[in-house]
mmCIF file of C-alpha atoms in Angstrom:
data_model
loop_
_atom_site.group_PDB
_atom_site.id
_atom_site.type_symbol
_atom_site.label_atom_id
_atom_site.label_comp_id
_atom_site.label_asym_id
_atom_site.label_seq_id
_atom_site.Cartn_x
_atom_site.Cartn_y
_atom_site.Cartn_z
ATOM 1 C CA MET A 1 0.000 0.000 0.000
ATOM 2 C CA ILE A 2 1.373 3.418 -0.949
ATOM 3 C CA PHE A 3 1.194 6.092 1.747
ATOM 4 C CA PHE A 4 0.789 9.803 1.002
ATOM 5 C CA PRO A 5 1.181 11.900 4.195
ATOM 6 C CA SER A 6 -0.292 15.077 2.669
ATOM 7 C CA LEU A 7 -3.360 13.234 1.376
ATOM 8 C CA THR A 8 -3.823 11.485 4.714
ATOM 9 C CA ARG A 9 -3.557 14.857 6.471
ATOM 10 C CA LYS A 10 -6.344 16.247 4.267
ATOM 11 C CA ILE A 11 -8.458 13.215 5.075
ATOM 12 C CA ILE A 12 -7.810 13.775 8.800
ATOM 13 C CA LEU A 13 -8.781 17.443 8.557
ATOM 14 C CA PHE A 14 -11.834 17.163 6.349
ATOM 15 C CA GLY A 15 -12.840 13.512 6.736
ATOM 16 C CA PHE A 16 -14.369 11.108 4.233
ATOM 17 C CA GLY A 17 -16.153 8.226 5.957
ATOM 18 C CA LYS A 18 -13.452 5.906 7.202
ATOM 19 C CA LEU A 19 -10.046 7.296 7.915
ATOM 20 C CA GLU A 20 -6.499 5.959 7.998
ATOM 21 C CA CYS A 21 -4.109 8.017 10.077
ATOM 22 C CA MET A 22 -0.977 7.980 12.165
ATOM 23 C CA GLY A 23 -1.257 5.911 15.321
ATOM 24 C CA LYS A 24 0.605 6.515 18.581
ATOM 25 C CA GLN A 25 3.259 3.965 17.573
ATOM 26 C CA GLY A 26 4.260 5.863 14.432
ATOM 27 C CA TRP A 27 3.024 5.751 10.865
ATOM 28 C CA ASN A 28 1.022 2.582 11.341
ATOM 29 C CA LYS A 29 -2.254 2.326 9.522
ATOM 30 C CA VAL A 30 -5.096 2.912 11.964
ATOM 31 C CA GLU A 31 -8.592 2.831 10.569
ATOM 32 C CA ILE A 32 -11.129 5.043 12.305
ATOM 33 C CA ASP A 33 -14.830 4.708 11.684
ATOM 34 C CA LEU A 34 -15.830 8.371 11.799
ATOM 35 C CA GLU A 35 -19.494 7.573 12.366
ATOM 36 C CA LYS A 36 -18.591 5.410 15.379
ATOM 37 C CA MET A 37 -16.351 8.197 16.691
ATOM 38 C CA HIS A 38 -19.228 10.691 16.521
ATOM 39 C CA GLN A 39 -21.588 8.220 18.211
ATOM 40 C CA LEU A 40 -19.138 7.778 21.091
ATOM 41 C CA SER A 41 -18.824 11.535 21.464
ATOM 42 C CA ALA A 42 -22.605 12.009 21.428
ATOM 43 C CA ALA A 43 -22.860 9.315 24.119
ATOM 44 C CA GLY A 44 -20.604 11.412 26.361
ATOM 45 C CA GLU A 45 -17.288 9.634 25.799
ATOM 46 C CA SER A 46 -14.311 11.976 26.315
ATOM 47 C CA TRP A 47 -11.758 12.678 23.579
ATOM 48 C CA PRO A 48 -8.929 10.954 25.480
ATOM 49 C CA LYS A 49 -11.047 7.801 25.796
ATOM 50 C CA ILE A 50 -12.075 7.919 22.130
ATOM 51 C CA ALA A 51 -8.431 8.429 21.133
ATOM 52 C CA LYS A 52 -7.335 5.494 23.284
ATOM 53 C CA ARG A 53 -10.062 3.270 21.857
ATOM 54 C CA PHE A 54 -8.933 3.986 18.275
ATOM 55 C CA GLY A 55 -5.211 4.051 19.102
ATOM 56 C CA VAL A 56 -4.608 7.599 17.902
ATOM 57 C CA SER A 57 -3.607 10.848 19.582
ATOM 58 C CA GLU A 58 -6.090 13.214 21.202
ATOM 59 C CA GLN A 59 -4.969 15.803 18.679
ATOM 60 C CA THR A 60 -6.183 13.590 15.822
ATOM 61 C CA ILE A 61 -9.605 13.286 17.462
ATOM 62 C CA TYR A 62 -9.747 17.044 18.144
ATOM 63 C CA ARG A 63 -8.862 17.831 14.525
ATOM 64 C CA ARG A 64 -11.568 15.493 13.322
ATOM 65 C CA PHE A 65 -14.216 17.220 15.453
ATOM 66 C CA HIS A 66 -12.972 20.744 14.618
ATOM 67 C CA PRO A 67 -11.603 20.791 11.046
ATOM 68 C CA HIS A 68 -12.152 24.571 10.757
ATOM 69 C CA LYS A 69 -9.870 25.173 13.771
ATOM 70 C CA ALA A 70 -6.882 23.625 11.978
ATOM 71 C CA LEU A 71 -7.016 26.253 9.234
ATOM 72 C CA GLU A 72 -7.546 29.000 11.828
ATOM 73 C CA HIS A 73 -4.487 27.765 13.741
ATOM 74 C CA VAL A 74 -2.352 27.884 10.593
ATOM 75 C CA LYS A 75 -3.451 31.477 9.919
ATOM 76 C CA VAL A 76 -2.665 32.571 13.497
ATOM 77 C CA ALA A 77 0.729 30.820 13.470
ATOM 78 C CA THR A 78 1.637 32.378 10.105
ATOM 79 C CA GLU A 79 0.733 35.866 11.335
ATOM 80 C CA ARG A 80 2.750 35.317 14.546
ATOM 81 C CA GLN A 81 5.719 34.196 12.439
ATOM 82 C CA ARG A 82 5.506 37.343 10.270
ATOM 83 C CA THR A 83 5.272 39.581 13.343
ATOM 84 C CA ASN A 84 8.250 37.870 14.978
ATOM 85 C CA LYS A 85 10.306 38.199 11.809
ATOM 86 C CA ARG A 86 9.380 41.900 11.491
ATOM 87 C CA ASN A 87 10.475 42.460 15.120
ATOM 88 C CA LEU A 88 13.752 40.585 14.584
ATOM 89 C CA VAL A 89 14.502 42.441 11.354
ATOM 90 C CA GLU A 90 14.013 45.749 13.197
ATOM 91 C CA TYR A 91 16.142 44.442 16.092
ATOM 92 C CA LYS A 92 19.002 43.629 13.671
ATOM 93 C CA GLY A 93 18.905 47.043 11.967
ATOM 94 C CA GLY A 94 16.275 46.523 9.271
ATOM 95 C CA LYS A 95 18.608 46.124 6.289
ATOM 96 C CA CYS A 96 21.228 43.856 4.750
ATOM 97 C CA CYS A 97 24.523 44.518 6.509
ATOM 98 C CA ILE A 98 26.426 44.012 3.230
ATOM 99 C CA CYS A 99 24.464 45.873 0.536
ATOM 100 C CA GLY A 100 21.840 47.795 2.538
ATOM 101 C CA TYR A 101 18.755 46.182 0.930
ATOM 102 C CA ASN A 102 15.613 46.867 3.010
ATOM 103 C CA GLN A 103 12.575 46.555 0.720
ATOM 104 C CA CYS A 104 11.003 43.248 1.772
ATOM 105 C CA ASP A 105 11.329 41.321 5.047
ATOM 106 C CA SER A 106 10.816 38.030 3.205
ATOM 107 C CA ALA A 107 13.976 38.690 1.191
ATOM 108 C CA LEU A 108 16.102 39.107 4.341
ATOM 109 C CA ASP A 109 17.780 36.134 6.035
ATOM 110 C CA PHE A 110 19.616 35.610 9.305
ATOM 111 C CA HIS A 111 23.075 34.164 8.651
ATOM 112 C CA HIS A 112 24.537 32.420 11.710
ATOM 113 C CA LEU A 113 28.119 33.314 12.510
ATOM 114 C CA ARG A 114 28.515 30.945 15.472
ATOM 115 C CA ASP A 115 26.949 28.080 17.489
ATOM 116 C CA LYS A 116 23.435 27.853 16.072
ATOM 117 C CA VAL A 117 20.927 26.492 18.615
ATOM 118 C CA PHE A 118 17.900 26.610 16.314
ATOM 119 C CA ASN A 119 16.976 27.907 12.890
ATOM 120 C CA ILE A 120 15.433 31.370 13.182
ATOM 121 C CA SER A 121 13.286 30.715 10.105
ATOM 122 C CA ARG A 122 11.320 28.239 12.227
ATOM 123 C CA ILE A 123 10.124 30.887 14.641
ATOM 124 C CA ARG A 124 6.549 29.804 15.263
ATOM 125 C CA SER A 125 6.729 28.808 18.909
ATOM 126 C CA ARG A 126 9.641 30.647 20.490
ATOM 127 C CA SER A 127 9.462 33.679 22.760
ATOM 128 C CA LEU A 128 10.787 36.954 21.384
ATOM 129 C CA ASN A 129 13.537 37.003 24.045
ATOM 130 C CA ASN A 130 14.803 33.561 22.950
ATOM 131 C CA LEU A 131 14.643 34.673 19.327
ATOM 132 C CA LYS A 132 16.680 37.796 20.133
ATOM 133 C CA LYS A 133 19.325 35.683 21.916
ATOM 134 C CA GLU A 134 19.638 33.537 18.798
ATOM 135 C CA ALA A 135 19.550 36.603 16.514
ATOM 136 C CA ASP A 136 22.542 38.017 18.424
ATOM 137 C CA LYS A 137 24.593 35.193 16.860
ATOM 138 C CA THR A 138 23.562 36.220 13.339
ATOM 139 C CA ILE A 139 23.890 38.959 10.770
ATOM 140 C CA LEU A 140 20.977 40.193 8.680
ATOM 141 C CA VAL A 141 21.595 39.757 4.949
ATOM 142 C CA CYS A 142 19.478 39.801 1.809
ATOM 143 C CA ARG A 143 18.970 36.550 -0.105
ATOM 144 C CA ASN A 144 21.509 37.519 -2.777
ATOM 145 C CA CYS A 145 24.244 38.372 -0.284
ATOM 146 C CA HIS A 146 23.396 35.236 1.722
ATOM 147 C CA ALA A 147 23.968 33.096 -1.369
ATOM 148 C CA GLU A 148 27.220 34.959 -2.031
ATOM 149 C CA ILE A 149 28.366 34.333 1.578
ATOM 150 C CA HIS A 150 27.834 30.594 1.105
ATOM 151 C CA SER A 151 29.685 30.782 -2.221
ATOM 152 C CA GLY A 152 32.668 32.354 -0.471
ATOM 153 C CA LEU A 153 32.400 35.804 -2.060
ATOM 154 C CA HIS A 154 32.257 37.645 1.287
ATOM 155 C CA ASP A 155 34.827 35.683 3.309
ATOM 156 C CA GLU A 156 36.815 38.807 4.205
ATOM 157 C CA PHE A 157 33.685 40.596 5.465
ATOM 158 C CA ILE A 158 32.677 37.580 7.589
ATOM 159 C CA SER A 159 36.174 37.114 9.036
ATOM 160 C CA ASN A 160 36.235 40.832 10.010
ATOM 161 C CA LEU A 161 32.900 40.404 11.805
ATOM 162 C CA LEU A 162 34.104 37.269 13.585
ATOM 163 C CA SER A 163 37.307 38.987 14.732
ATOM 164 C CA LYS A 164 35.243 41.847 16.217
ATOM 165 C CA MET A 165 33.014 39.357 18.075
ATOM 166 C CA VAL A 166 35.920 37.640 19.877
#
């Protein structure tokens, strides 16, 4: 049987009769009878008990009962990510430290100079203080200059920055 995670995710979110999804043990096939799940809920069974009965996570059951909330959550998380990036870009000076580009936040990257703890581009669930601590280890560069850094075209600039940091 071929497994398509994105298709299965859509089935989990929007549901079509019976459902195969990830079980608690990993990507095992777990078939959930959605009608039975709704009957158990209507009978007063709690989500944790329903999840245990079907061998899936509570989150899977919650998503099945509230498919509209999943899309709402994605929108909220995306907006939080944009706000955090805007704050970090302002914190780092608002422009590329090599060429001065400042037109679009999406075209600005954080290039780590030392001991990366996490990738700043994955900033959905971190506090702004933790993000600023990580941003202190980076320089703000545009996408073009970032590619040039990784190609070795700005080695002298980077080594000057590193010598000032020590």
